[in-house]
Structures are given as C-alpha cells and as structure tokens.
XYZ file of C-alpha atoms in Angstrom:
620
model
C 73.629 103.316 115.242
C 74.738 100.615 117.661
C 74.758 96.844 116.687
C 74.376 93.811 119.153
C 77.754 93.050 120.867
C 80.067 90.185 119.337
C 78.840 86.660 120.806
C 75.124 88.544 121.471
C 74.486 88.630 117.906
C 71.764 86.460 116.635
C 72.742 84.702 113.415
C 69.545 86.014 112.030
C 70.893 89.758 111.449
C 74.400 88.634 110.315
C 75.321 89.432 106.636
C 78.604 88.056 105.498
C 79.474 89.464 101.869
C 82.616 90.203 100.270
C 83.573 92.665 97.298
C 84.715 91.173 94.028
C 85.859 92.870 90.738
C 88.508 92.933 88.181
C 91.570 95.373 89.092
C 90.599 99.152 89.617
C 87.349 98.852 89.251
C 86.889 100.712 92.518
C 86.422 97.910 95.331
C 88.091 99.727 98.089
C 86.564 103.013 97.152
C 83.131 101.489 97.639
C 84.241 99.944 101.105
C 85.609 103.234 102.046
C 82.178 104.489 101.302
C 80.377 101.930 103.442
C 82.512 102.383 106.191
C 81.540 106.209 106.230
C 77.963 105.546 105.882
C 77.705 102.841 108.681
C 80.009 105.117 110.910
C 82.472 102.635 111.911
C 85.023 105.295 110.485
C 84.581 109.221 111.438
C 85.303 111.746 108.886
C 88.523 112.824 110.808
C 90.217 109.435 110.562
C 89.205 108.545 107.213
C 91.503 108.428 103.945
C 91.329 106.980 100.466
C 91.848 103.166 100.197
C 91.445 102.765 104.070
C 91.588 99.206 104.008
C 94.575 99.049 102.187
C 97.114 99.047 104.855
C 100.278 98.382 103.408
C 102.688 100.968 101.866
C 102.838 98.973 98.536
C 99.066 98.872 98.189
C 98.536 102.576 98.751
C 101.756 103.227 96.213
C 100.647 101.207 93.729
C 96.946 101.579 93.983
C 96.047 97.962 94.446
C 94.594 95.493 96.892
C 97.052 92.708 97.716
C 95.511 91.534 101.163
C 91.744 90.557 101.516
C 90.865 92.526 104.845
C 87.414 91.935 106.920
C 85.467 94.201 108.780
C 82.118 94.484 110.912
C 80.028 97.329 110.327
C 76.743 97.953 111.712
C 73.625 99.072 109.553
C 70.193 100.371 110.500
C 67.623 99.552 107.393
C 64.875 102.149 107.503
C 61.212 100.724 107.618
C 60.096 102.774 104.305
C 63.074 101.198 101.953
C 62.470 100.011 98.297
C 64.687 96.822 98.506
C 61.997 95.371 100.662
C 64.400 94.608 103.660
C 62.880 94.136 107.115
C 63.262 97.012 109.188
C 66.189 96.778 112.010
C 69.707 96.998 112.839
C 72.102 94.488 111.294
C 75.409 93.330 111.422
C 77.668 93.291 108.006
C 80.641 91.671 107.832
C 82.261 92.713 104.822
C 85.451 91.609 102.984
C 87.500 93.849 100.694
C 89.633 91.415 98.066
C 92.169 91.877 95.517
C 91.084 92.241 91.727
C 94.492 91.005 90.131
C 95.060 87.420 88.815
C 98.007 86.880 90.857
C 95.956 87.171 94.323
C 92.783 84.973 93.144
C 93.932 82.597 96.156
C 93.258 85.358 98.499
C 89.750 86.237 96.976
C 89.012 82.350 97.231
C 89.613 81.883 100.687
C 87.541 84.984 101.275
C 84.474 83.435 99.472
C 84.631 80.464 102.129
C 83.885 83.085 105.083
C 80.976 84.806 103.085
C 77.288 83.644 101.806
C 77.152 86.817 99.219
C 79.405 88.481 96.826
C 79.010 92.227 95.188
C 80.075 91.437 91.788
C 81.407 95.069 90.956
C 82.181 96.082 87.067
C 83.024 99.560 85.976
C 80.684 101.215 83.847
C 83.186 102.834 81.745
C 84.965 99.693 81.129
C 82.885 96.471 81.308
C 83.434 93.198 82.369
C 87.106 92.146 82.214
C 89.181 88.807 82.171
C 89.177 88.802 85.997
C 85.754 89.531 86.435
C 85.008 86.568 84.955
C 87.353 84.328 86.660
C 85.906 85.969 90.341
C 82.473 85.385 89.172
C 83.017 81.853 88.304
C 84.793 81.178 91.768
C 81.832 82.917 93.520
C 79.417 80.653 91.832
C 81.674 77.477 92.335
C 81.636 78.370 96.046
C 77.670 78.518 95.567
C 77.260 82.314 96.938
C 74.275 84.677 96.316
C 75.778 87.067 93.271
C 74.316 90.752 93.822
C 75.582 92.647 90.373
C 76.440 96.387 90.664
C 77.918 98.749 88.098
C 80.198 101.406 89.389
C 81.266 104.787 88.203
C 78.203 105.705 86.626
C 79.034 109.715 87.318
C 82.111 109.427 84.686
C 80.914 110.990 81.376
C 82.117 107.763 79.169
C 80.179 105.405 81.556
C 77.733 103.344 79.459
C 75.409 101.630 81.899
C 72.467 100.508 79.571
C 74.882 98.674 77.495
C 77.272 96.879 80.412
C 74.216 95.800 82.345
C 72.791 94.101 79.678
C 76.609 92.414 79.332
C 76.059 91.494 83.161
C 72.403 90.312 82.910
C 73.647 87.954 80.335
C 76.132 86.459 82.457
C 74.562 86.313 85.936
C 71.248 85.079 84.645
C 68.869 88.506 85.753
C 67.274 91.114 83.766
C 69.405 94.117 83.197
C 66.968 96.762 85.501
C 68.080 94.355 88.579
C 71.833 95.501 87.961
C 72.323 97.901 90.515
C 74.118 101.308 89.965
C 76.636 103.092 92.349
C 79.155 105.480 92.437
C 81.450 104.403 94.884
C 83.342 108.184 94.639
C 80.444 110.333 95.277
C 78.430 107.765 97.474
C 75.442 107.690 95.174
C 73.449 104.299 95.500
C 75.596 103.317 98.263
C 72.713 103.339 100.893
C 70.341 101.465 98.774
C 73.107 98.815 97.919
C 73.765 98.030 101.995
C 69.685 97.850 102.058
C 69.815 95.318 98.589
C 72.641 93.490 100.498
C 70.605 93.066 104.053
C 67.569 91.867 101.962
C 69.499 89.142 99.449
C 72.104 88.084 101.437
C 71.257 84.641 103.283
C 72.116 84.624 107.159
C 74.524 82.312 108.173
C 73.495 78.601 109.081
C 75.142 77.267 112.084
C 74.332 75.169 115.290
C 74.760 77.410 118.225
C 74.777 74.807 120.924
C 77.168 72.692 118.926
C 81.004 71.806 119.891
C 82.779 75.043 118.455
C 84.409 75.188 115.007
C 85.867 77.987 113.464
C 87.680 78.221 109.755
C 91.132 80.037 109.970
C 90.781 82.260 106.611
C 93.763 84.449 107.254
C 96.545 85.112 109.775
C 99.231 87.842 110.266
C 102.385 88.258 112.469
C 102.820 90.818 115.092
C 106.248 91.092 116.620
C 105.090 91.914 120.237
C 101.507 89.520 119.888
C 102.593 87.110 118.300
C 100.304 85.131 115.740
C 96.898 86.879 114.940
C 94.343 84.438 113.525
C 91.345 85.329 111.535
C 88.398 83.288 111.600
C 84.851 82.750 110.701
C 82.817 80.775 113.422
C 80.444 77.980 111.665
C 79.017 76.115 114.735
C 78.859 77.097 118.395
C 81.116 79.808 120.164
C 84.897 80.644 121.586
C 85.220 82.060 124.468
C 87.778 84.417 126.004
C 90.452 82.118 128.215
C 89.043 79.102 126.552
C 91.302 76.099 126.014
C 91.594 75.858 121.895
C 92.686 72.978 119.808
C 94.216 73.387 116.040
C 92.474 70.253 114.420
C 95.423 69.496 111.656
C 98.165 69.719 114.323
C 96.505 68.651 117.683
C 98.158 71.919 119.164
C 96.583 73.736 122.192
C 96.420 76.863 123.442
C 94.803 79.335 125.636
C 92.622 82.202 124.029
C 94.479 85.288 125.134
C 92.061 87.636 123.366
C 89.723 87.308 120.474
C 87.276 90.279 119.220
C 86.195 91.557 115.795
C 87.781 94.081 113.181
C 85.761 97.163 113.246
C 87.870 97.903 111.141
C 90.710 98.262 114.065
C 90.845 95.214 116.739
C 87.794 95.210 119.272
C 87.715 92.768 122.113
C 84.983 91.033 122.800
C 84.137 88.170 125.724
C 82.822 85.659 123.018
C 82.014 85.023 119.359
C 79.337 83.076 118.073
C 77.547 81.374 114.645
C 78.359 83.179 111.975
C 80.832 85.911 113.285
C 84.021 86.800 111.550
C 86.568 87.694 114.458
C 90.541 87.384 115.296
C 92.005 85.136 118.141
C 95.360 85.866 119.897
C 97.170 83.020 121.517
C 100.560 84.590 122.099
C 102.234 81.981 119.965
C 105.128 82.973 118.258
C 105.757 79.915 116.035
C 104.129 80.881 113.137
C 103.968 76.911 111.975
C 101.094 77.036 114.645
C 98.599 78.644 112.646
C 97.729 76.951 109.419
C 95.063 78.555 106.849
C 92.323 76.394 106.338
C 92.446 74.745 109.518
C 89.767 73.969 111.989
C 89.694 75.610 115.529
C 87.717 74.019 118.395
C 88.098 73.733 122.123
C 90.131 71.420 123.910
C 87.341 70.067 126.261
C 83.993 68.619 124.291
C 85.475 69.982 120.936
C 84.610 69.092 117.443
C 85.188 65.641 116.206
C 85.174 66.476 112.585
C 87.270 69.238 110.923
C 85.690 71.538 108.291
C 86.915 71.369 104.510
C 89.849 73.125 104.316
C 91.035 75.183 100.900
C 92.338 73.501 97.807
C 96.129 74.927 98.057
C 97.248 76.669 94.748
C 100.100 75.073 92.791
C 102.723 77.831 92.527
C 102.753 78.942 88.631
C 106.406 80.392 88.999
C 109.403 79.630 90.238
C 112.639 82.341 91.165
C 115.407 81.831 93.487
C 116.065 84.579 96.284
C 119.254 85.472 97.720
C 120.546 87.711 100.303
C 123.164 89.967 98.910
C 124.865 89.676 102.326
C 125.497 85.865 103.223
C 125.141 86.649 106.849
C 121.343 87.270 106.205
C 120.441 83.851 105.126
C 118.972 82.948 108.829
C 117.127 86.327 108.665
C 115.627 85.713 105.237
C 114.561 82.217 106.563
C 112.605 83.738 109.650
C 110.973 86.130 106.954
C 109.882 83.815 104.468
C 108.100 82.141 107.795
C 106.526 85.159 109.044
C 105.332 86.239 105.475
C 103.947 82.764 104.530
C 101.616 83.208 107.439
C 100.292 86.384 105.944
C 100.344 85.240 102.193
C 99.666 81.233 102.203
C 100.096 80.968 98.428
C 104.020 81.407 99.063
C 106.066 78.468 99.012
C 109.729 78.329 99.606
C 112.900 75.424 100.169
C 116.649 76.196 100.496
C 118.926 75.919 97.921
C 122.508 76.838 97.171
C 124.136 78.325 94.175
C 127.925 78.477 93.148
C 127.755 82.025 92.466
C 125.339 83.671 94.646
C 125.893 81.529 97.869
C 122.830 80.217 100.014
C 119.419 81.184 99.563
C 115.959 79.874 98.825
C 113.918 78.700 95.609
C 110.491 80.308 96.073
C 107.047 79.525 94.216
C 104.698 82.245 93.207
C 101.273 82.455 91.540
C 102.771 85.002 89.132
C 105.341 87.835 88.435
C 103.307 90.559 90.230
C 102.824 88.237 93.424
C 106.968 87.599 92.935
C 107.780 91.199 92.532
C 105.452 92.085 95.706
C 107.081 89.321 97.844
C 110.377 90.553 97.485
C 109.649 94.137 97.802
C 107.746 93.125 101.239
C 110.914 90.917 102.338
C 113.101 94.086 101.786
C 110.789 96.500 103.400
C 108.892 94.982 106.358
C 112.121 92.813 107.092
C 115.159 95.263 106.208
C 116.501 92.370 103.636
C 119.077 93.194 100.551
C 117.938 90.359 98.199
C 119.043 89.309 94.785
C 116.535 87.213 92.757
C 116.857 84.869 89.959
C 114.961 84.902 86.071
C 111.697 83.780 86.945
C 110.810 80.038 85.384
C 108.140 77.346 85.794
C 108.725 73.286 86.421
C 109.640 70.942 83.751
C 109.664 67.183 83.313
C 112.185 65.463 81.744
C 111.925 62.235 80.505
C 115.363 60.428 80.007
C 115.961 57.589 77.383
C 116.627 55.203 79.937
C 112.968 55.691 81.238
C 113.753 57.721 84.213
C 112.271 61.216 84.695
C 113.489 64.212 86.442
C 111.276 67.567 87.813
C 113.271 70.420 86.924
C 112.271 73.615 88.745
C 115.738 75.265 88.362
C 117.812 75.376 85.223
C 120.994 73.997 87.267
C 119.019 70.677 87.486
C 118.370 70.135 84.151
C 120.038 66.690 83.672
C 122.874 65.637 80.953
C 122.853 62.834 78.821
C 120.275 61.162 76.409
C 116.935 63.069 76.706
C 113.989 61.634 75.430
C 111.310 64.270 75.681
C 110.838 67.599 77.770
C 107.573 68.348 79.137
C 106.219 71.966 79.883
C 103.381 73.385 81.702
C 100.429 75.003 79.715
C 97.763 77.483 80.735
C 94.644 78.067 79.558
C 94.137 81.913 79.080
C 91.198 83.889 78.412
C 91.499 87.425 76.875
C 88.934 90.124 76.857
C 89.393 92.832 74.180
C 87.695 95.548 72.248
C 87.242 93.552 68.931
C 89.601 95.899 66.950
C 92.402 94.442 68.449
C 91.879 90.570 67.406
C 94.448 90.523 64.890
C 97.130 91.910 66.883
C 96.421 89.472 69.962
C 96.434 86.644 67.577
C 99.566 87.640 65.988
C 101.286 87.885 69.624
C 99.696 84.453 71.024
C 101.228 82.765 67.772
C 104.950 84.180 68.212
C 104.326 82.980 71.748
C 103.509 79.577 70.478
C 99.727 79.821 71.633
C 96.650 77.619 70.258
C 93.418 79.365 69.676
C 90.587 77.273 71.793
C 87.480 79.559 70.747
C 86.474 82.929 70.618
C 82.957 84.496 71.628
C 81.377 88.032 71.079
C 80.623 89.205 74.483
C 78.516 92.103 72.785
C 79.212 93.733 69.385
C 82.603 95.413 70.049
C 83.910 93.223 72.937
C 85.674 89.663 72.379
C 86.613 87.096 74.665
C 89.466 84.906 73.143
C 90.411 81.471 74.698
C 94.073 80.189 74.122
C 96.091 77.481 75.262
C 99.736 78.842 76.155
C 103.136 77.537 77.451
C 103.696 79.058 80.936
C 107.283 79.573 80.344
C 106.285 82.002 77.499
C 103.925 84.135 79.765
C 105.949 84.555 82.841
C 108.200 87.138 81.120
C 106.836 89.846 78.912
C 103.614 88.625 77.713
C 101.243 91.228 79.727
C 103.171 93.990 79.292
C 103.061 93.269 75.262
C 99.317 92.245 75.462
C 98.733 95.988 77.347
C 101.065 97.812 75.085
C 99.714 95.891 71.780
C 95.897 96.917 72.610
C 96.427 100.441 74.022
C 95.970 99.028 77.786
C 92.282 98.066 76.966
C 92.723 93.921 76.838
C 92.685 92.132 79.923
C 93.874 88.511 81.120
C 93.512 85.546 83.201
C 94.958 82.159 83.202
C 94.747 78.819 84.880
C 96.951 75.769 84.736
C 95.515 73.330 82.340
C 98.139 70.317 82.247
C 101.591 69.526 80.294
C 102.730 69.245 76.137
C 106.124 68.210 75.060
C 108.246 70.644 73.280
C 111.666 71.080 72.044
C 113.217 72.986 75.047
C 117.170 72.993 75.390
C 119.030 74.555 78.261
C 120.997 77.752 77.705
C 124.370 78.117 79.988
C 126.322 81.242 80.227
C 129.950 80.307 80.546
C 132.536 82.858 82.137
C 136.176 82.146 81.063
C 134.742 78.280 80.369
C 133.267 78.240 83.869
C 129.051 77.868 83.929
C 127.528 80.628 86.015
C 124.241 78.716 87.301
C 122.543 82.029 88.221
C 122.188 82.769 84.100
C 121.556 79.863 82.743
C 117.676 79.350 81.516
C 115.541 76.737 79.870
C 114.074 78.193 76.731
C 112.383 76.790 73.344
C 115.125 76.226 70.942
C 113.955 78.963 68.399
C 114.383 81.485 70.920
C 117.653 80.008 72.587
C 119.916 82.092 70.019
C 118.679 85.651 70.845
C 118.701 84.758 74.611
C 122.184 83.849 74.246
C 123.362 87.161 72.047
C 121.324 89.310 74.861
C 122.992 87.898 77.795
C 126.434 88.007 76.535
C 125.944 91.433 75.653
C 124.378 92.643 78.895
C 127.235 90.918 80.762
C 129.987 92.708 78.799
C 128.688 96.015 79.742
C 127.972 94.974 83.306
C 130.985 93.085 84.368
C 134.159 95.184 85.482
C 137.338 94.630 83.161
C 139.669 92.254 84.878
C 143.899 92.207 84.488
C 143.242 89.498 81.848
C 140.688 89.015 78.633
C 137.716 87.330 79.819
C 135.333 85.186 77.072
C 131.542 85.171 77.554
C 129.977 82.393 75.912
C 126.146 81.272 75.725
C 126.270 77.422 74.927
C 123.961 74.695 74.580
C 125.757 71.515 75.699
C 128.899 71.692 74.217
C 127.995 73.952 71.160
C 128.777 77.810 71.797
C 125.962 79.900 70.185
C 126.692 83.337 71.226
C 130.514 84.882 72.522
C 131.636 88.509 73.676
C 135.427 89.440 74.993
C 135.555 91.623 78.034
C 139.327 93.211 77.051
C 141.810 93.376 79.435
C 143.066 96.225 81.523
C 146.667 97.017 79.850
C 149.187 98.586 81.845
C 151.619 100.866 79.571
C 154.693 98.973 79.614
C 156.384 100.998 76.909
C 156.056 104.189 79.034
C 160.103 103.759 80.371
C 161.269 103.222 76.890
C 162.650 106.277 75.406
C 163.876 105.438 72.070
C 166.238 102.574 71.190
C 166.081 99.432 69.459
C 162.165 97.701 68.550
C 163.508 94.584 69.782
C 163.386 96.118 73.146
C 159.906 96.861 72.937
C 158.873 93.943 71.447
C 160.417 92.002 74.388
C 158.779 93.880 76.854
C 155.380 93.420 75.084
C 155.847 89.653 75.001
C 156.755 89.640 78.541
C 153.253 91.085 79.397
C 151.846 89.213 77.013
C 153.066 85.676 78.853
C 152.175 87.429 82.424
C 148.780 87.751 81.124
C 148.167 84.444 79.841
C 149.527 82.918 83.226
C 147.116 85.415 85.062
C 144.119 83.842 82.777
C 145.180 80.449 83.929
C 145.112 80.877 87.317
C 142.787 84.091 87.642
C 139.329 84.152 88.953
C 136.340 86.795 87.473
C 134.521 88.805 90.034
C 130.964 89.048 89.241
C 129.753 92.072 91.439
C 126.205 91.707 93.193
C 125.158 94.646 91.007
C 125.631 92.897 87.700
C 123.758 89.631 89.035
C 120.906 92.103 90.312
C 121.011 94.127 86.654
C 121.279 91.103 84.501
C 118.528 89.501 86.158
C 115.932 91.818 86.842
C 116.128 93.386 83.327
C 115.671 89.937 81.678
C 112.031 90.058 83.125
C 109.462 92.918 82.993
C 109.363 95.682 84.933
C 105.920 94.951 86.323
C 104.151 98.164 87.252
C 100.507 98.446 88.576
C 98.705 96.052 86.341
C 95.328 97.570 85.218
C-alpha cells in the first residue's frame, strides 16, 4: 500500500494517535502488529518490541522513550466500522507505561488527536491506566477503549469491558477486543482509528508553526528534533527560527519516521516529522518550543508544556574525578532526550565534584544512571535519594534543602516536607495489608471506592520522603504483585524531621547523611553504622563509626585496628619487658589516631548508598 508523500498529504487523510496503558499491558506488542499489518516493517527485519530501541528497554521489557512512526493504511470499502474507503496516513506514538515517565506521555498527547486506551483483559484497569486516561481527557483527546490479550485462558473480557465502559462513559459493547500477540482484531482496530479519530486542524497557508515534542543527539548529525506541524509547512533548505531563543538555522534535512528516517522535500499541516540543522549545541532545541520560518514567520508561539517538578533528588559523582567534564557533557545530551531530568553542579568533601540531579521517581533515577554509564562510558557513584524540604528558622528565615548537607544549624521552628496524593488499585483481599503499610509510612486515608466486586481504589496522602525508598517494593510483595500505584505532588506538611549525620573518627561524612523522621532515625543510624563497619577496611588504628543527631550520638560501631605482633621477638624474660613493648605500641597507635585519616574506598560508597535504596527491578 502506498501513501501520499510527506508534504503532499491532505490533512483530511491524516490520523494522529497514541497508545496509552499501564506497564506490561501490551502497548509495544500492539505497535509491532500495526507495523507489520501496514507493511512498514517487513517480516525479515521484524523483531519483538521493534520500537524499543535502547538496550535497557529490551532487557527490562519496558518502554522508556515514546517513539513516533508514520504508517500507510488502506481501508476496504466493506469495513464494518463505518470508515470511508481509501488510503490514510496514520502517525502512531508508542508511549511508556510507568509512572516515572508520565512526562513522556503528556508530551506525546499534545501531538495527537486520539488515544487508544489499552487494558489487559486478564488484569483489568490499574493505577497508571487511570492516570494516563485522565491525562488524555485533560488534553481533550478522543478515547478509543481496547481490551488486549483476549486469547489468554485467564482473560475476563466481559467483566473488564464493563469496568472500562463505566470509566470512559460508553457501552461495554463499544470496547474493542484484540490480541496483539496473535494479531486478532488489530485490522478492525486500525479501521476504527480511521473512522473515529478527528483529522488534524490547521491553516495550510498561514506562517509555519511546529511544536517540538522530542529531541535526540546524534554524534555525527548533531541535534535531531521531532516536531508536529500545526500550521503552514516547513521546506528543505528553509531558514527556521526557534521562537523561545530566537536562534536561526538552515534546515539541512527534514522528513518522517517510517519507522526509520525517510527524507522529504517538505512536511505540512498535521504531519509528524524530524528536522536536522547540524547544530551541535544541545541547548538550541528545547522541548515545547515553537519552530517557525525566519522570514514571514509566525508572531505567536504555540502553548508549550508544563514542565514537571522533580520528585526525587540524588547526587551523581564520577569515581574518577577527571571525568567531571565528560559527565557535564553527557547530562546535557541526555537532558535533550529526557526533558524531565534537571541537574546542577555541587561538591562533596568525600566524593569531590559532581551534580545534584532531579528525577521524577526512583526508576527514572536508576534508568538515567544506567544510560549515563552505558551510552557515555562513565563510572558513577549515586548518593541516597532524597526530596526537597523547607526549613523555617526561629528568626523567620526559610531555607530550601535539597541535600542533607544543606540542613541548617541553629534553632529550627518547623520543617516542612512534600506530600503526594497516591492512588492504589488492588484486589479487595489486600485492603488490610495495604492500610497497615500506609500507616507505617505515616499515610492518611482520603477515600476508598470499589471499581467492581473484587477491585478497590484507595486514595492516600503520603509523605514523599517515605515512598522514595522501598514503598513500591513492599506494596508489591504484600499484595503478591497485584496492587498498582500512581502518585502526584499535592503540597507540603509540617513534620518532626531530623538530620542524621554519620561520623568517621569524629568527622561527618556528608555523603551518608540523611533527613529522616525522628521515629526512624535510630534504626537508620544503627543500620548505617553496621553496614560501614563491614565495608570500610581496617586501619592501623581503631576507627569509631557514629551516627548522631546534632551533638547526640544515637549509634556506634568500632572498626578494630590492625595490630602488629610486637611480642614475636620476645623469647621469655621478665613480663615488664613485654608490657613495655605493648605500652610503646599503644602510644604509637594513639598518636597515629590523632594524625591519621580514614580512607573510604569508592566501593564502600557504592555499596552503602546503593543498598540503602531498593533494588528496582522492572516494575510491573
């Protein structure tokens, strides 16, 4: 099937849609079937999860980056969906499903007119399904409800179709049923998309305006920018202008993704494509910016994106100090590809120069570190994750604390911590165990609704600092993997928080400090002291490890000194001779302790800091 060329495609035959769902409900598999049915990927080059390009995505079985692809689709005259016969151009965007990559989803929605809401027929609606549905409704998209995996023996399509119909406001019979794995029902879904998705609206002869919804850095070609054209058209060799920075460039290449890059002479209203200007400076192409032409360009920019606030902060430091410049460059390039990442330089007495980075969640933090180490060949230490606290002093001044080392000394009137509104979906059998977990994490129940006889939605207010560690892992283990979680920031609250310092030989090591609720401070101090005792090698002198709140020590461990056998040369004789040698050794150890410094190997930092946070496997 052949579709009209880019730039010559009338908007009436373009359909822009994305696929949204909870993680592991089959988005990437459905995208694979669509690529095969439309013929843009032949059988020889086909592979599972074709649009998941990164090794990390394929290893973990999750989508991290949304991917856009252009597909031709010919609707037959005798279709049952009521679509007009003819050849159409479908621009599909496959989006991530995990809560930490919600920003990727929100950007994709801005480039579309419809969203395929995909639900697993064996698992039903989960927390991220709801979150993505509300995002799509907020963006005023047409929702196409679809049940996937209907070929599974455990599938219960009737029950879950009724659940979806209650949410979307349609009849259970309107919910489409497909199996992305076998391809059953996918053809009728494509016809349905053509029939139901409104064509893009734009003014073809107006000055060009295109919204940047993603960018990627290529070593040889510079910044590659992905855009959705709203008005006018962009032509090869045009001079274009970025409206937020007023930077101008020549368009060296433009085209569409189908699913590899295909050059074109121009792209017009409603089309999704890529631009290459040869620019190597990654700050020139910001996500959410408007692209127009330099001459006779648009005067009013498009509405960009609401930038997300980082939820979790952690320090990233190169193990080799010489790699600091490489880390800065790597973060610049990664931020181009992942606009939700924020960073600023900081120094640590123990770890040297590094960056304080802001992430949307723990999985986002772990994926970012993985990508930095793999794609840019860096060896990194990451400090324990923490959130931003507001500290109000008794003199009325207020301090923002993103790092425990910034926690102020002196008389503190109040410490405020961020709280989140969490939505937990679970089988009703686990209500008691979920309530118990949330209460131990200082949560407050806001409400509870039954979606069906055996599925419940629970809404909690929880402190952000309590859920950045092991909350998700504990929730999964207590509910045998059935519960799902989604959360969003919802303000601040006052709390009894203290800073726990870890001291080696009386000197605080800022990398191990933490801001913790007073009730949990003792157990954290005992855990860190015990862990460091195992990890730090023995020295020539005794090393005390202490955990302290201010001047009060709450836990202590000692690393015993390595002692040379000074009595080996004594073959008998008076006891006073032996005692004299031992006293001499004792005095030497005391002097050494006064002038000696404790060398903490990088491996100890890595082990202590990585094990204080959960080992995040693929979150499903």
